[in-house]
Coordinates of C-alpha atoms in Angstrom, one line a residue:
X1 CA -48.0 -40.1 -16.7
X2 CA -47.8 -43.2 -14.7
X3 CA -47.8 -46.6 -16.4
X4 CA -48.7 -49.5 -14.6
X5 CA -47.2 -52.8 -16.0
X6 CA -49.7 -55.1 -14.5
X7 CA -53.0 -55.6 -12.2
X8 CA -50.4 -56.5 -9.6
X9 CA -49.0 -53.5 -9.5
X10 CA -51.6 -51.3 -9.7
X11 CA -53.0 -53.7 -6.2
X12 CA -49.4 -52.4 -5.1
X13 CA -50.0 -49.0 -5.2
X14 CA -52.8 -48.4 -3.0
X15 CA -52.6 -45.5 -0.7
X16 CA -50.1 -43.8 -3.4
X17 CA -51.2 -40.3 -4.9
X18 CA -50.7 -41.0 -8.6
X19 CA -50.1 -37.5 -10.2
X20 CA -51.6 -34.5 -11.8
X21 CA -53.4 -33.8 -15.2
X22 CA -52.3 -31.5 -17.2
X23 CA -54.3 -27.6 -16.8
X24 CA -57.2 -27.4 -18.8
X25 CA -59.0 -24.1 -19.5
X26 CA -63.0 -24.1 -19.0
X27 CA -64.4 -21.2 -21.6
X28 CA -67.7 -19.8 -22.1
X29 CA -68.2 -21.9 -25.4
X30 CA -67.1 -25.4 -22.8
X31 CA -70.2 -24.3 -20.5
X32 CA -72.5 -22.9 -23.0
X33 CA -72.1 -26.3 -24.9
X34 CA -72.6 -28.6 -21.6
X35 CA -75.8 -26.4 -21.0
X36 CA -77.1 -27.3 -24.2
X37 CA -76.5 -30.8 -24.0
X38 CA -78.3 -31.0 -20.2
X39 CA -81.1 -28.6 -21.2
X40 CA -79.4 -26.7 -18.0
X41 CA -79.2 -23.4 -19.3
X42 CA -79.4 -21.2 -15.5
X43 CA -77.9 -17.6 -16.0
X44 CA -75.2 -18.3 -13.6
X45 CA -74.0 -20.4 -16.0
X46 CA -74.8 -18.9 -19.7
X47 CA -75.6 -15.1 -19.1
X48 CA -72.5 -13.3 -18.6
X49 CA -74.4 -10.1 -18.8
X50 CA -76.9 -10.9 -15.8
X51 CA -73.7 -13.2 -13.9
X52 CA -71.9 -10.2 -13.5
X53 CA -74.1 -8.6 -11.1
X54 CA -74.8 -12.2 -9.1
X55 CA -73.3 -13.8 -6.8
X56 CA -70.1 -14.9 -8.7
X57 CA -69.3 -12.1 -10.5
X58 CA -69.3 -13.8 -13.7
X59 CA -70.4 -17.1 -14.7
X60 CA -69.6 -20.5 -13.5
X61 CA -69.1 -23.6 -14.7
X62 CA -72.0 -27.0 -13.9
X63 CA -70.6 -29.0 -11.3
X64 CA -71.8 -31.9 -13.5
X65 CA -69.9 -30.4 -16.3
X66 CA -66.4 -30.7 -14.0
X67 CA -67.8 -34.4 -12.9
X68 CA -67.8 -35.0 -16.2
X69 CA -64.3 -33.8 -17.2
X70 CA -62.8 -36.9 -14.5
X71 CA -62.7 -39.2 -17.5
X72 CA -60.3 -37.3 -19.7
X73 CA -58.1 -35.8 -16.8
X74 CA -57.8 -39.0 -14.9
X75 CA -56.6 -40.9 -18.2
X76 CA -53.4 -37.9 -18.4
X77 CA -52.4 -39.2 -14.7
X78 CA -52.6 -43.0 -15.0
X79 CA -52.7 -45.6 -17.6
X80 CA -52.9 -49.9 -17.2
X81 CA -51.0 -51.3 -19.4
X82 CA -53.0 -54.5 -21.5
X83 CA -56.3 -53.1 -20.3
X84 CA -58.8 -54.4 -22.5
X85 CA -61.7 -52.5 -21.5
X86 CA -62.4 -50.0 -19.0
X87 CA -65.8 -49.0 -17.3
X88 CA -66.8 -46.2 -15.3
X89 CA -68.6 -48.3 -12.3
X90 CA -70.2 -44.9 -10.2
X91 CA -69.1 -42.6 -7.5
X92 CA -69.0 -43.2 -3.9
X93 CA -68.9 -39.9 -2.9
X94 CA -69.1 -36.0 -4.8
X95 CA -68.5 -32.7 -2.7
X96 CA -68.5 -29.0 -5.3
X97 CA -66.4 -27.0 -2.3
X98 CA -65.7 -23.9 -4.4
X99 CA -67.3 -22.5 -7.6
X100 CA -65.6 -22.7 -10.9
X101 CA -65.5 -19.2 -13.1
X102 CA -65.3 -19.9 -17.0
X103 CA -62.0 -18.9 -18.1
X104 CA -60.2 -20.7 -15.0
X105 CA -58.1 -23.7 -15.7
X106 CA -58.8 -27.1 -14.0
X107 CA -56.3 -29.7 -13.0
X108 CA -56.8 -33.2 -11.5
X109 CA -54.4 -34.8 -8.4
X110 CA -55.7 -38.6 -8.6
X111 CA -55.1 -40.3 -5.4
X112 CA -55.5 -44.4 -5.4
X113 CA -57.6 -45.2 -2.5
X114 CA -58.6 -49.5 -3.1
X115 CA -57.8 -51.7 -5.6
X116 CA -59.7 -55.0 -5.4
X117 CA -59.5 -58.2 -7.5
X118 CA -62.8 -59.3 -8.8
X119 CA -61.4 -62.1 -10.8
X120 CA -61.7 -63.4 -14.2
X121 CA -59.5 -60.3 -15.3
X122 CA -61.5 -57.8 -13.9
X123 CA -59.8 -54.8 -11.0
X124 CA -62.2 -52.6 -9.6
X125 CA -60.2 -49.1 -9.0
X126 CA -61.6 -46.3 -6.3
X127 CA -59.9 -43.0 -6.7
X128 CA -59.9 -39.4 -5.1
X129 CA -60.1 -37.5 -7.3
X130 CA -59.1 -33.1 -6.3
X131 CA -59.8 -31.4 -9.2
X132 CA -58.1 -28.3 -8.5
X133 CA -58.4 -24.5 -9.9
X134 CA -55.2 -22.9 -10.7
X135 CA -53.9 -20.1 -8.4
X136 CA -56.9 -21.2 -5.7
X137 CA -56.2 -23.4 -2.5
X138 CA -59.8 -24.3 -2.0
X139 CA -60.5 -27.5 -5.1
X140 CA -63.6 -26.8 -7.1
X141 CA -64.5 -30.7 -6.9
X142 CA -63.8 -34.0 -5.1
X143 CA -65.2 -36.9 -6.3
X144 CA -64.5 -40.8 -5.2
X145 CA -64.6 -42.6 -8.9
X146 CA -65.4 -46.2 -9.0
X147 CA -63.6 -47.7 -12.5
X148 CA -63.3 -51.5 -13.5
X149 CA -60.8 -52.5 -15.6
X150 CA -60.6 -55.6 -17.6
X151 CA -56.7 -56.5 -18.1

């Protein structure tokens, strides 16, 4: 975990890959709940049975449901000390390169790409995000995260 003391320092650090997450594990139960809670219940995605004769093999995880795990894994890379809130501002950019099988484990490399100043407290953070699917060279997401953070 990397701690940033100030705003000024995280403005330093531009260009700097941050770290990893730790691995995370992406069950059935994960996918089946995500599905539920999108009203996106696809086979390749909830029917193990069927999955295993598509074009996976199995099933896979939402993209949407590894978009929404960059939260959580970006907060094990990174923190701002004194923030006093933080906000996720939107996404510049999402590419899904590979598919993600349940039962895989996930990581996230977080890469700081700009920092800007908006003033009055406020830093407005734009990372890479590479979540990456252990034992695979090919990451099952990118993403380009907008955050604000009011320090």
């Amino acid at each position: 975990m990397r701690t940033f003391a100030s705003a000024g320092e995280v403005l330093a650090a531009v260009g700097e890959h941050l770290g990893y997450s730790d691995w995370r594990e992406i069950g059935q139960e994960r996918v089946n709940l995500f599905a539920e809670a999108t009203d996106d219940r696809q086979w390749i995605h909830v029917d193990p049975e069927r999955a295993k004769t598509g074009p996976f093999g199995q099933t896979i995880a939402h993209g949407f449901l590894t978009l929404a795990l960059l939260p959580v894994l970006v907060a094990e890379v990174y923190r701002i000390e004194g923030v006093r809130m933080g906000i996720n501002y939107g996404l510049d950019k999402v590419r899904f390169p590979a598919p993600l099988p349940t039962g895989s484990k996930v990581r996230a490399g977080v890469e700081l790409l700009v920092a800007d100043d908006l003033g009055e407290g406020w830093v407005q953070l734009k990372n890479r995000v590479t979540i990456e699917r252990e034992g695979h060279d090919k990451p099952v997401c990118v993403a380009e995260s907008l955050t604000r953070q009011l320090i």
